Amino acid sequence: MVPSSNGHLWWQRGVVYQVYPRSFKDASGDGIGDLQGITSRLDYLRWLGVDAVWISPFYPSPMADFGYDITDHRGVHPRFGTLEDFDGLVAEAHRLGLRIILDYVPNHTSDEHPWFLESRSSRDDPKRDWYIWRDPASDGGPPNNWISVFGGPAWTFDAATGQYYYHAYLREQPDLNWRNPEVRVAMYDVLRFWLERGVDGFRVDALRQLVKDDRFRDNPPNPDRWPASPPYDALRPVYSTDRPEVHEAVREMSLVLDEGASPGERVLIGELYLPIERLVRYYGEGGSGVQLPMNLHLISTPWDAARLGDLIDAYEASLPQDGWPTWVLGNHDRSRIASRVGPAQARVAAMLLLTLRGTPTLYYGDELGMRDVPVPPEQVQDPYEKNVPGIGVGRDPVRTPMRWSGEDNAGFTSGSPWLPVGEESAEVNVEAQKRAPRSMLTLYRRLLSLRRSEPALTGGTYAPVKAADDLLAYAREKDERRFLVALNLGPGPRTLGDSGLGRGGRVVLSTFLDREGEAVGETLDLRGDEGLIAETTTLPGV
Ligand code: NOJ
C-alpha cells in the first residue's frame, strides 16, 4: 500500500466524479460531448474539489447502447476525438492532480466487434468459443429462460450457424465467454493498454454478469416482483449473475493492476447491483478483489431516516476488516437525486454523501441540482426505453447536457445538443451558481473542501446517533476532531434532543450556508430540509 499523509490511499480519501462524455462538454460543435471538451473543463473539476474523474465509454462503437457496445477496446470513437486527445486529457488531469478512471466493459462487446464477426462466421471458427453459443432447446426455442436486462429474451438465434448466442443486455451486445482463457488474456491486455497510457483505475461494467452457470440452468421465478417492475425482475438471476467464478476473474484483474505499480496505487471499482451480503464478497479474500465494490443502495433505499439508518448500519457491519466503504447517489442509469427526493432534500443528500465513511461518487450535474429532463417520446434515444416503453426505465432524462452557463444550449455546445438541455438551464448552471453564495454548487464546493481539510470526515470512525422521526444523525471522529452530522429529511422543523454535543459545539456548515460559527448545545434545532455539520467537544457514548 502507498499511504498518504493521513494514512489513506488517494481513492480512500478522494471523491470520484462521473463524466458521461456525450453530455459533458462539446468542443467540436457537433452537439455531442468529446474528450477535448472534458479536458477543457478539468480546471472546473479541480476548482470544485473532486479527486478523480471516471469517464464512461468513449471507445469505437456503433452506439447501440451509447458506447457500452464496443468494437475496439483500445481506441477512441472519432466523435469523441483521438488517442492523442486522450493522452492530452490524462496529462492535463495529472498536471492538475486529478486521477483518471476509465470504464472497462469486459462482459460483452458490440455485435460488430471483429471478434464477434469471426465467432459467428462458423461453428468451427477459432473464436467461436469466445462468445456463448448454445444449441436450441428441444422445441427449437432459446436454450433456457434467461431474460435480457433490457427486456426480451437474452438469447438471439443465428440462422446461418443454427445456434443461439447469449446477451445479458441488447442483442447488439453479445456476452464474451470468460470461461475461455484466451478471452481473459485478451481482456487483461486491454487493461494493460490503458494503464500504459497512464490511467489510474477502472470502473468495471456489469461485473456480476461476467461468468454464467456452467450448466445454464433456468433462473427461478422472483416471488418478490412487484407489478410495475421491469421485465428483468420476473426471474431471480441466480444462475446468470454473481457466480462464484466471477471472483477468480476479479483476482486476475487486480493482479494486472498491480503490475509495475505499488499495491493500492491503482483502483478497481466494480459496478455491482447486489444485496449487501453479496456485494461485500467482492472485496475478495485478503483484499484480492476490487477495492471498491460499488454500493448503489442509496439509489434504491426509500428516503426515510430509519431506512437509511438501517442501510448504513447494515453496510458498516458487513464490511470485511480491510474493506473500504463506498457510496453513490446517482449515475447515468438511474433517476437523478434531485428528482428522486426533490430539490430541497437534494442538498441534504449532498451532505449525506460527502460525510458518510467511504469514497463517494458524484454524478456530473448533481452538484448543480440538475433534475431529470423530460424527453418527448419522439426524441427518445435510450435503447432500454425503446425496448420497454412506458414504465419509466428510460435513461435519457439523466444524461442531458451539463449546464455551464445561461447561454444558448447552456454553454454545452455551439451546435444542436443530442438531448435537450432542459428548461431550468437559465438558473441551474455553473456560471450562475458560482456567483450565488448559497447555491447548490457552493454547498458542494464547501462540503468537498471540508472533507479535504478534515481527516475525521474521510478516515474517521462512524457512529450512529439517531435514525428516526425524519432525523438522521451520526458522528465522525479522528484524532481529537469530532463532527456531528444531523440531517432533517423532512420539511418540518426538528430538534435533535440528545445531540451529544455535551459541553457544546459550533456549526461548521448548514446546507443553507447561513449558520456557520453558530454555537450549539445539547439540543440541536434544525429547520425543515436542513442538514448541519457541527464540531463537537464531546460525543454521546461513542
Ligand atoms: C451498466 C452501464 O452502466 C449501463 O449504462 C449499460 O447499459 C450496461 N451496463 C451494459 O453495458
Coordinates of C-alpha atoms and ligand atoms in Angstrom, one line a residue:
M1 CA 0.0 0.0 0.0
V2 CA 1.1 3.6 -0.6
P3 CA 0.0 5.5 2.4
S4 CA -0.8 9.2 2.1
S5 CA -0.1 11.9 4.6
N6 CA -3.1 10.8 6.7
G7 CA -2.6 7.0 6.3
H8 CA -5.1 6.6 3.5
L9 CA -4.8 6.0 -0.2
W10 CA -5.9 8.5 -2.8
W11 CA -9.1 6.5 -3.7
Q12 CA -10.0 6.3 0.0
R13 CA -9.6 10.0 0.7
G14 CA -10.8 11.2 -2.6
V15 CA -14.1 11.8 -4.3
V16 CA -14.9 10.3 -7.7
Y17 CA -16.8 12.4 -10.3
Q18 CA -18.5 10.6 -13.1
V19 CA -18.5 12.2 -16.5
Y20 CA -20.8 10.9 -19.2
P21 CA -18.7 12.0 -22.2
R22 CA -21.6 12.6 -24.7
S23 CA -23.0 15.1 -22.3
F24 CA -20.2 16.9 -20.5
K25 CA -18.7 19.5 -22.9
D26 CA -18.7 19.6 -26.7
A27 CA -15.6 21.2 -28.1
S28 CA -16.2 20.2 -31.8
G29 CA -19.7 21.7 -32.1
D30 CA -21.4 18.6 -33.3
G31 CA -23.8 18.5 -30.4
I32 CA -22.1 15.6 -28.7
G33 CA -19.5 16.0 -25.9
D34 CA -15.9 14.9 -26.5
L35 CA -12.5 14.4 -25.0
Q36 CA -11.2 17.9 -25.8
G37 CA -14.4 19.2 -24.1
I38 CA -13.6 17.2 -21.0
T39 CA -10.0 18.4 -21.0
S40 CA -11.2 22.0 -21.2
R41 CA -13.2 21.6 -18.1
L42 CA -10.7 19.7 -15.8
D43 CA -9.9 23.0 -14.2
Y44 CA -13.5 23.3 -13.1
L45 CA -13.3 19.9 -11.5
R46 CA -10.2 20.9 -9.7
W47 CA -11.9 24.1 -8.5
L48 CA -14.9 22.0 -7.4
G49 CA -12.6 19.9 -5.3
V50 CA -13.0 16.3 -6.6
D51 CA -10.0 14.0 -6.9
A52 CA -10.7 11.5 -9.7
V53 CA -12.7 11.6 -12.9
W54 CA -14.5 8.4 -14.1
I55 CA -15.2 8.7 -17.8
S56 CA -18.0 6.5 -19.2
P57 CA -17.0 4.7 -22.5
F58 CA -15.6 6.8 -25.4
Y59 CA -14.3 3.8 -27.4
P60 CA -15.3 3.0 -31.1
S61 CA -18.8 1.8 -31.0
P62 CA -21.9 1.7 -33.2
M63 CA -23.6 3.3 -30.2
A64 CA -26.5 0.8 -29.9
D65 CA -26.0 1.3 -26.1
F66 CA -24.2 4.6 -26.4
G67 CA -20.7 3.3 -26.1
Y68 CA -21.3 0.2 -23.9
D69 CA -21.2 -1.8 -27.1
I70 CA -17.6 -1.6 -28.1
T71 CA -15.9 -2.6 -31.4
D72 CA -12.3 -1.7 -30.3
H73 CA -11.4 -1.6 -26.7
R74 CA -8.2 0.2 -27.5
G75 CA -9.4 3.2 -29.4
V76 CA -11.3 6.4 -29.3
H77 CA -14.6 6.9 -31.3
P78 CA -13.9 9.7 -33.8
R79 CA -17.0 11.5 -32.4
F80 CA -15.1 11.8 -29.1
G81 CA -11.6 12.5 -30.6
T82 CA -8.4 10.6 -30.9
L83 CA -5.9 8.7 -28.8
E84 CA -3.8 11.8 -28.8
D85 CA -6.7 13.8 -27.3
F86 CA -6.9 11.1 -24.7
D87 CA -3.2 11.3 -23.9
G88 CA -3.6 15.1 -23.6
L89 CA -6.6 14.6 -21.2
V90 CA -4.6 12.3 -19.0
A91 CA -1.6 14.7 -19.0
E92 CA -3.7 17.7 -18.1
A93 CA -5.6 15.8 -15.4
H94 CA -2.3 14.6 -13.8
R95 CA -0.9 18.1 -14.0
L96 CA -3.9 19.3 -12.1
G97 CA -3.6 16.5 -9.5
L98 CA -6.7 14.7 -10.8
R99 CA -6.8 10.9 -11.4
I100 CA -8.4 9.3 -14.4
I101 CA -10.6 6.2 -14.1
L102 CA -11.9 4.5 -17.2
D103 CA -15.0 2.4 -17.8
Y104 CA -13.9 -1.1 -18.6
V105 CA -16.5 -3.2 -20.3
P106 CA -15.4 -6.9 -20.0
N107 CA -18.7 -8.6 -20.1
H108 CA -19.7 -8.0 -23.7
T109 CA -18.7 -6.4 -27.0
S110 CA -20.6 -5.0 -29.9
D111 CA -22.0 -7.5 -32.3
E112 CA -19.9 -5.6 -34.8
H113 CA -16.6 -6.3 -32.9
P114 CA -14.2 -8.2 -35.2
W115 CA -14.1 -11.0 -32.5
F116 CA -17.8 -11.5 -32.7
L117 CA -17.9 -11.3 -36.5
E118 CA -15.3 -14.1 -36.6
S119 CA -17.2 -16.0 -33.9
R120 CA -20.5 -16.0 -35.7
S121 CA -18.9 -16.8 -39.1
S122 CA -18.9 -20.6 -38.4
R123 CA -19.2 -23.2 -35.7
D124 CA -15.6 -24.1 -36.4
D125 CA -14.1 -20.7 -36.2
P126 CA -11.3 -20.4 -33.6
K127 CA -13.2 -17.6 -32.0
R128 CA -16.5 -19.5 -31.8
D129 CA -15.9 -20.2 -28.1
W130 CA -15.0 -16.5 -27.3
Y131 CA -18.8 -15.9 -27.0
I132 CA -21.6 -18.0 -25.6
W133 CA -23.2 -20.2 -28.2
R134 CA -25.7 -22.9 -27.4
D135 CA -28.0 -25.2 -29.3
P136 CA -31.7 -24.5 -29.4
A137 CA -33.9 -26.2 -26.8
S138 CA -35.7 -29.4 -28.0
D139 CA -38.6 -27.2 -29.2
G140 CA -36.3 -25.0 -31.2
G141 CA -36.6 -22.1 -28.7
P142 CA -33.9 -20.4 -26.6
P143 CA -31.6 -22.7 -24.6
N144 CA -33.1 -21.6 -21.3
N145 CA -35.3 -18.9 -19.7
W146 CA -32.8 -16.2 -19.1
I147 CA -34.0 -12.6 -19.8
S148 CA -32.1 -9.6 -21.0
V149 CA -31.7 -6.7 -18.6
F150 CA -33.1 -4.5 -21.3
G151 CA -36.2 -6.7 -21.8
G152 CA -36.9 -9.7 -24.1
P153 CA -35.0 -13.0 -24.3
A154 CA -31.3 -12.9 -23.6
W155 CA -30.7 -15.3 -26.5
T156 CA -30.7 -14.5 -30.2
F157 CA -30.8 -17.1 -32.9
D158 CA -28.2 -17.1 -35.6
A159 CA -29.9 -18.8 -38.6
A160 CA -26.6 -19.2 -40.5
T161 CA -25.0 -21.4 -37.8
G162 CA -28.1 -22.8 -36.2
Q163 CA -27.3 -21.7 -32.6
Y164 CA -28.3 -19.0 -30.1
Y165 CA -25.8 -16.5 -28.6
Y166 CA -26.3 -15.1 -25.2
H167 CA -26.5 -11.3 -24.4
A168 CA -27.2 -10.1 -20.9
Y169 CA -28.1 -6.7 -22.5
L170 CA -29.0 -5.8 -26.1
R171 CA -28.7 -8.4 -28.9
E172 CA -26.1 -6.0 -30.2
Q173 CA -24.1 -6.7 -27.1
P174 CA -23.1 -10.4 -27.2
D175 CA -21.5 -11.7 -23.9
L176 CA -17.9 -12.8 -24.0
N177 CA -17.1 -16.2 -22.7
W178 CA -15.0 -15.6 -19.6
R179 CA -14.5 -19.4 -19.2
N180 CA -12.3 -19.2 -22.2
P181 CA -8.7 -18.4 -21.2
E182 CA -7.9 -16.7 -24.5
V183 CA -10.7 -14.2 -23.7
R184 CA -9.3 -13.4 -20.4
V185 CA -5.8 -12.9 -21.8
A186 CA -7.2 -10.5 -24.5
M187 CA -9.3 -8.6 -22.0
Y188 CA -6.4 -8.3 -19.5
D189 CA -4.3 -6.8 -22.3
V190 CA -7.0 -4.1 -22.7
L191 CA -6.3 -3.1 -19.1
R192 CA -2.6 -3.0 -19.7
F193 CA -3.1 -0.9 -22.8
W194 CA -4.8 1.9 -20.9
L195 CA -2.5 1.5 -17.8
E196 CA 0.4 2.1 -20.0
R197 CA -1.3 5.3 -21.2
G198 CA -1.3 6.5 -17.6
V199 CA -4.8 5.7 -16.2
D200 CA -5.2 5.3 -12.5
G201 CA -8.0 2.8 -12.4
F202 CA -11.2 1.3 -13.9
R203 CA -14.8 1.1 -13.1
V204 CA -15.7 -2.4 -14.2
D205 CA -19.0 -2.5 -16.0
A206 CA -21.7 -5.2 -15.3
L207 CA -19.3 -7.1 -13.1
R208 CA -21.8 -9.5 -11.6
Q209 CA -22.7 -10.7 -15.1
L210 CA -19.2 -11.8 -16.1
V211 CA -19.4 -15.6 -15.7
K212 CA -22.5 -17.7 -16.2
D213 CA -23.6 -21.0 -14.7
D214 CA -21.7 -23.8 -16.4
R215 CA -24.9 -25.9 -16.8
F216 CA -27.0 -22.9 -17.9
R217 CA -29.8 -23.8 -15.5
D218 CA -33.1 -21.9 -15.7
N219 CA -33.4 -18.9 -13.4
P220 CA -36.2 -19.4 -10.8
P221 CA -39.2 -17.0 -10.7
N222 CA -38.9 -14.0 -8.5
P223 CA -41.7 -14.1 -5.8
D224 CA -40.9 -10.5 -4.7
R225 CA -41.5 -8.9 -8.1
W226 CA -44.0 -6.0 -8.0
P227 CA -46.3 -5.4 -10.9
A228 CA -44.8 -2.3 -12.4
S229 CA -41.2 -3.6 -12.2
P230 CA -39.1 -4.1 -15.4
P231 CA -39.4 -7.5 -17.2
Y232 CA -35.9 -8.5 -16.0
D233 CA -37.3 -8.7 -12.4
A234 CA -39.6 -11.6 -13.3
L235 CA -36.8 -14.0 -12.5
R236 CA -34.1 -14.2 -9.8
P237 CA -30.9 -14.2 -11.9
V238 CA -29.1 -16.7 -9.6
Y239 CA -27.6 -18.7 -12.5
S240 CA -26.8 -15.9 -14.9
T241 CA -25.2 -13.5 -12.4
D242 CA -22.9 -13.4 -9.4
R243 CA -21.5 -16.8 -9.9
P244 CA -18.5 -17.9 -7.7
E245 CA -16.2 -17.9 -10.7
V246 CA -16.5 -14.1 -11.1
H247 CA -14.3 -13.7 -8.1
E248 CA -11.4 -15.6 -9.8
A249 CA -11.6 -13.2 -12.8
V250 CA -11.6 -10.3 -10.4
R251 CA -8.5 -11.6 -8.7
E252 CA -6.7 -11.8 -12.0
M253 CA -7.8 -8.3 -13.0
S254 CA -6.4 -7.0 -9.7
L255 CA -3.1 -8.7 -10.3
V256 CA -2.9 -6.9 -13.7
L257 CA -3.5 -3.6 -12.0
D258 CA -0.6 -4.3 -9.6
E259 CA 1.9 -4.9 -12.4
G260 CA 4.5 -2.3 -12.2
A261 CA 2.7 -0.4 -9.5
S262 CA 2.6 -0.5 -5.8
P263 CA -0.4 -2.4 -4.5
G264 CA -3.2 0.0 -4.0
E265 CA -1.8 2.7 -6.2
R266 CA -4.5 1.9 -8.9
V267 CA -8.1 1.3 -8.2
L268 CA -10.7 -1.2 -9.4
I269 CA -14.3 -0.2 -8.9
G270 CA -17.0 -2.8 -9.5
E271 CA -20.4 -2.0 -10.8
L272 CA -22.5 -4.4 -8.6
Y273 CA -26.2 -4.1 -8.1
L274 CA -26.3 -6.7 -5.4
P275 CA -27.6 -7.1 -1.8
I276 CA -25.1 -6.0 0.8
E277 CA -24.1 -9.5 1.9
R278 CA -23.2 -10.5 -1.7
L279 CA -21.7 -7.1 -2.6
V280 CA -19.1 -7.2 0.2
R281 CA -17.8 -10.6 -1.1
Y282 CA -16.3 -8.6 -4.0
Y283 CA -13.6 -7.2 -1.6
G284 CA -12.2 -10.8 -2.0
E285 CA -10.2 -13.0 0.3
G286 CA -7.4 -11.0 1.9
G287 CA -8.2 -8.0 -0.3
S288 CA -7.8 -9.9 -3.6
G289 CA -11.0 -8.4 -5.1
V290 CA -12.0 -4.9 -6.3
Q291 CA -11.0 -2.2 -3.9
L292 CA -14.4 -0.5 -4.2
P293 CA -17.4 -2.8 -4.9
M294 CA -19.9 0.0 -5.7
N295 CA -22.5 0.3 -3.1
L296 CA -25.5 1.5 -5.0
H297 CA -28.1 1.2 -2.2
L298 CA -28.5 4.9 -1.6
I299 CA -30.2 5.0 -5.0
S300 CA -32.8 2.4 -4.2
T301 CA -33.4 2.9 -0.5
P302 CA -36.5 5.0 0.4
W303 CA -35.6 8.5 1.6
D304 CA -36.6 7.8 5.2
A305 CA -34.4 8.3 8.3
A306 CA -35.0 4.8 9.7
R307 CA -34.5 3.0 6.4
L308 CA -31.3 5.0 5.6
G309 CA -30.0 4.4 9.2
D310 CA -30.6 0.7 8.8
L311 CA -28.8 0.7 5.5
I312 CA -25.8 2.4 6.8
D313 CA -25.6 0.2 9.9
A314 CA -26.1 -3.0 7.9
Y315 CA -23.4 -1.9 5.4
E316 CA -20.9 -0.8 8.1
A317 CA -21.5 -4.1 9.9
S318 CA -20.9 -6.2 6.8
L319 CA -17.7 -4.8 5.6
P320 CA -14.7 -7.0 5.9
Q321 CA -11.9 -5.8 8.2
D322 CA -9.9 -4.1 5.4
G323 CA -12.9 -3.3 3.2
W324 CA -13.2 0.4 2.4
P325 CA -16.8 1.7 2.1
T326 CA -18.2 3.5 -0.9
W327 CA -21.4 5.4 -1.6
V328 CA -23.1 6.5 -4.8
L329 CA -26.1 8.9 -5.1
G330 CA -26.7 8.7 -8.8
N331 CA -25.4 7.6 -12.2
H332 CA -26.2 7.6 -15.9
D333 CA -28.6 4.7 -15.4
R334 CA -30.9 5.9 -12.6
S335 CA -33.1 9.0 -12.0
R336 CA -31.2 11.9 -10.6
I337 CA -31.2 12.5 -6.8
A338 CA -32.8 16.0 -7.2
S339 CA -35.7 14.3 -9.0
R340 CA -35.9 11.4 -6.6
V341 CA -36.0 13.4 -3.4
G342 CA -36.8 16.9 -4.6
P343 CA -34.5 20.0 -4.8
A344 CA -34.7 20.8 -1.1
Q345 CA -33.6 17.3 0.0
A346 CA -31.0 17.1 -2.7
R347 CA -28.9 19.5 -0.5
V348 CA -29.4 17.2 2.5
A349 CA -28.4 14.3 0.2
A350 CA -25.2 16.1 -0.8
M351 CA -24.3 16.4 2.9
L352 CA -25.0 12.7 3.5
L353 CA -23.0 11.6 0.5
L354 CA -19.9 13.6 1.5
T355 CA -19.9 12.9 5.2
L356 CA -20.5 9.2 5.3
R357 CA -17.5 7.0 5.8
G358 CA -16.1 5.9 2.5
T359 CA -15.4 7.0 -1.0
P360 CA -18.3 9.0 -2.6
T361 CA -19.1 9.0 -6.3
L362 CA -20.7 12.2 -7.6
Y363 CA -22.6 12.2 -10.9
Y364 CA -22.0 15.2 -13.2
G365 CA -24.6 17.9 -12.8
D366 CA -25.8 16.7 -9.4
E367 CA -23.6 19.4 -8.0
L368 CA -25.9 21.9 -9.6
G369 CA -29.1 20.1 -8.5
M370 CA -29.9 19.1 -12.1
R371 CA -33.1 17.2 -12.4
D372 CA -34.2 14.6 -14.9
V373 CA -35.2 16.4 -18.1
P374 CA -38.3 15.1 -19.8
V375 CA -37.5 13.8 -23.2
P376 CA -40.5 13.6 -25.6
P377 CA -41.3 10.1 -26.9
E378 CA -40.3 11.0 -30.5
Q379 CA -36.8 12.1 -29.3
V380 CA -36.1 9.0 -27.1
Q381 CA -32.6 7.6 -27.8
D382 CA -32.1 5.1 -25.0
P383 CA -32.5 1.5 -26.3
Y384 CA -33.8 0.4 -22.9
E385 CA -36.7 2.9 -23.1
K386 CA -37.3 1.8 -26.7
N387 CA -37.5 -1.9 -25.7
V388 CA -39.5 -1.4 -22.5
P389 CA -41.5 1.8 -23.0
G390 CA -43.8 3.5 -20.6
I391 CA -42.6 2.2 -17.2
G392 CA -40.1 4.9 -16.6
V393 CA -36.8 3.0 -17.2
G394 CA -35.6 5.4 -19.8
R395 CA -32.2 6.9 -19.1
D396 CA -32.2 9.9 -21.5
P397 CA -33.6 12.3 -18.8
V398 CA -30.5 11.7 -16.6
R399 CA -28.0 12.0 -19.5
T400 CA -28.9 15.5 -20.7
P401 CA -26.1 18.0 -21.3
M402 CA -24.1 19.6 -18.4
R403 CA -25.1 23.2 -17.9
W404 CA -22.1 25.5 -18.0
S405 CA -23.8 28.9 -18.4
G406 CA -27.0 30.8 -19.2
E407 CA -26.0 31.0 -22.9
D408 CA -27.7 29.0 -25.7
N409 CA -27.7 25.3 -25.0
A410 CA -26.3 26.1 -21.5
G411 CA -22.8 26.6 -23.0
F412 CA -22.6 22.9 -23.7
T413 CA -22.3 23.1 -27.4
S414 CA -22.3 25.6 -30.3
G415 CA -24.3 23.0 -32.3
S416 CA -27.6 21.3 -31.6
P417 CA -27.4 19.2 -28.4
W418 CA -28.0 15.4 -28.8
L419 CA -30.5 15.6 -25.9
P420 CA -32.5 18.7 -24.7
V421 CA -30.7 20.9 -22.1
G422 CA -33.9 21.4 -20.1
E423 CA -35.9 24.4 -19.1
E424 CA -34.2 25.1 -15.8
S425 CA -30.9 25.8 -17.6
A426 CA -31.1 29.6 -17.1
E427 CA -30.6 29.2 -13.3
V428 CA -29.2 25.8 -12.9
N429 CA -25.8 26.3 -14.5
V430 CA -22.2 26.6 -13.3
E431 CA -21.8 30.3 -14.1
A432 CA -24.9 31.4 -12.2
Q433 CA -24.3 29.1 -9.3
K434 CA -20.6 30.1 -9.0
R435 CA -21.8 33.7 -8.3
A436 CA -24.5 32.7 -5.8
P437 CA -23.1 32.3 -2.3
R438 CA -25.8 29.9 -1.2
S439 CA -26.2 27.9 -4.4
M440 CA -26.1 24.1 -4.6
L441 CA -22.7 24.4 -6.3
T442 CA -21.4 26.5 -3.5
L443 CA -22.7 23.9 -1.0
Y444 CA -20.9 21.1 -2.8
R445 CA -17.7 23.0 -3.0
R446 CA -17.8 23.8 0.7
L447 CA -18.5 20.2 1.5
L448 CA -15.7 19.0 -0.7
S449 CA -13.3 21.5 0.8
L450 CA -14.3 20.5 4.4
R451 CA -13.7 16.8 3.5
R452 CA -10.3 17.7 2.2
S453 CA -9.3 19.6 5.3
E454 CA -10.8 17.4 7.9
P455 CA -9.3 13.8 8.1
A456 CA -12.2 12.9 10.5
L457 CA -14.6 13.2 7.6
T458 CA -12.5 10.8 5.4
G459 CA -10.6 8.4 7.7
G460 CA -12.6 8.9 10.9
T461 CA -14.8 6.5 12.7
Y462 CA -18.6 6.4 12.0
A463 CA -21.0 6.1 14.9
P464 CA -24.8 6.3 14.6
V465 CA -26.6 8.8 16.8
K466 CA -30.2 8.8 15.7
A467 CA -32.3 7.5 12.8
A468 CA -36.0 8.1 13.3
D469 CA -38.6 10.8 13.1
D470 CA -37.1 12.4 10.0
L471 CA -33.7 12.8 11.7
L472 CA -30.6 11.0 10.6
A473 CA -27.6 11.9 12.8
Y474 CA -24.2 10.4 13.2
A475 CA -20.7 11.2 14.4
R476 CA -17.4 11.1 12.6
E477 CA -14.2 11.3 14.7
K478 CA -10.5 11.1 14.4
D479 CA -7.6 12.3 16.5
E480 CA -9.5 14.7 18.7
R481 CA -11.6 16.1 15.8
R482 CA -15.2 15.2 16.3
F483 CA -18.1 16.1 14.0
L484 CA -21.8 15.6 14.4
V485 CA -23.8 15.4 11.2
A486 CA -27.5 15.9 11.7
L487 CA -29.9 15.7 8.7
N488 CA -33.5 16.6 8.7
L489 CA -35.1 14.5 6.0
G490 CA -38.5 16.2 6.3
P491 CA -40.0 19.7 5.5
G492 CA -40.9 20.5 9.1
P493 CA -38.5 21.7 11.9
R494 CA -37.0 19.0 14.1
T495 CA -35.0 19.0 17.3
L496 CA -32.3 16.6 18.0
G497 CA -32.8 16.3 21.8
D498 CA -29.7 14.4 22.7
S499 CA -27.2 15.8 20.2
G500 CA -24.3 14.5 22.3
L501 CA -22.8 17.9 21.9
G502 CA -22.0 17.8 25.6
R503 CA -20.2 20.9 26.6
G504 CA -21.3 22.5 23.3
G505 CA -20.1 22.9 19.8
R506 CA -20.4 25.1 16.8
V507 CA -21.9 24.8 13.4
V508 CA -19.3 24.2 10.7
L509 CA -21.8 24.0 7.8
S510 CA -25.5 24.2 7.2
T511 CA -27.0 23.1 3.9
F512 CA -28.5 26.6 3.8
L513 CA -25.0 28.0 4.2
D514 CA -26.1 30.6 6.8
R515 CA -25.3 29.3 10.3
E516 CA -21.5 28.8 10.2
G517 CA -19.9 29.5 13.6
E518 CA -23.2 29.5 15.5
A519 CA -22.9 28.0 19.0
V520 CA -24.9 24.8 19.5
G521 CA -25.5 22.7 22.6
E522 CA -27.1 19.5 23.8
T523 CA -30.3 20.3 21.9
L524 CA -29.9 21.0 18.2
D525 CA -32.6 22.7 16.3
L526 CA -32.9 22.0 12.6
R527 CA -35.1 23.8 10.1
G528 CA -37.1 21.8 7.6
D529 CA -34.9 20.2 5.0
E530 CA -31.8 21.3 6.8
G531 CA -28.6 19.4 7.2
L532 CA -25.9 20.5 9.7
I533 CA -22.4 19.6 10.5
A534 CA -21.3 20.6 14.0
E535 CA -17.9 20.4 15.5
T536 CA -18.3 19.0 19.0
T537 CA -16.2 18.8 22.1
T538 CA -17.7 15.5 23.4
L539 CA -19.7 12.8 21.8
P540 CA -22.6 10.7 23.1
G541 CA -21.4 7.3 24.3
V542 CA -19.2 7.0 21.2
Ligands
NOJ1 C1 -24.2 -0.8 -17.0 C2 -24.0 0.5 -17.6 O1 -23.9 1.4 -16.5 C3 -25.2 0.8 -18.5 O2 -25.2 2.1 -18.9 C4 -25.0 -0.2 -19.7 O3 -26.2 0.0 -20.5 C5 -24.9 -1.6 -19.2 N1 -24.0 -1.8 -18.1 C6 -24.4 -2.5 -20.3 O4 -23.1 -2.3 -20.5

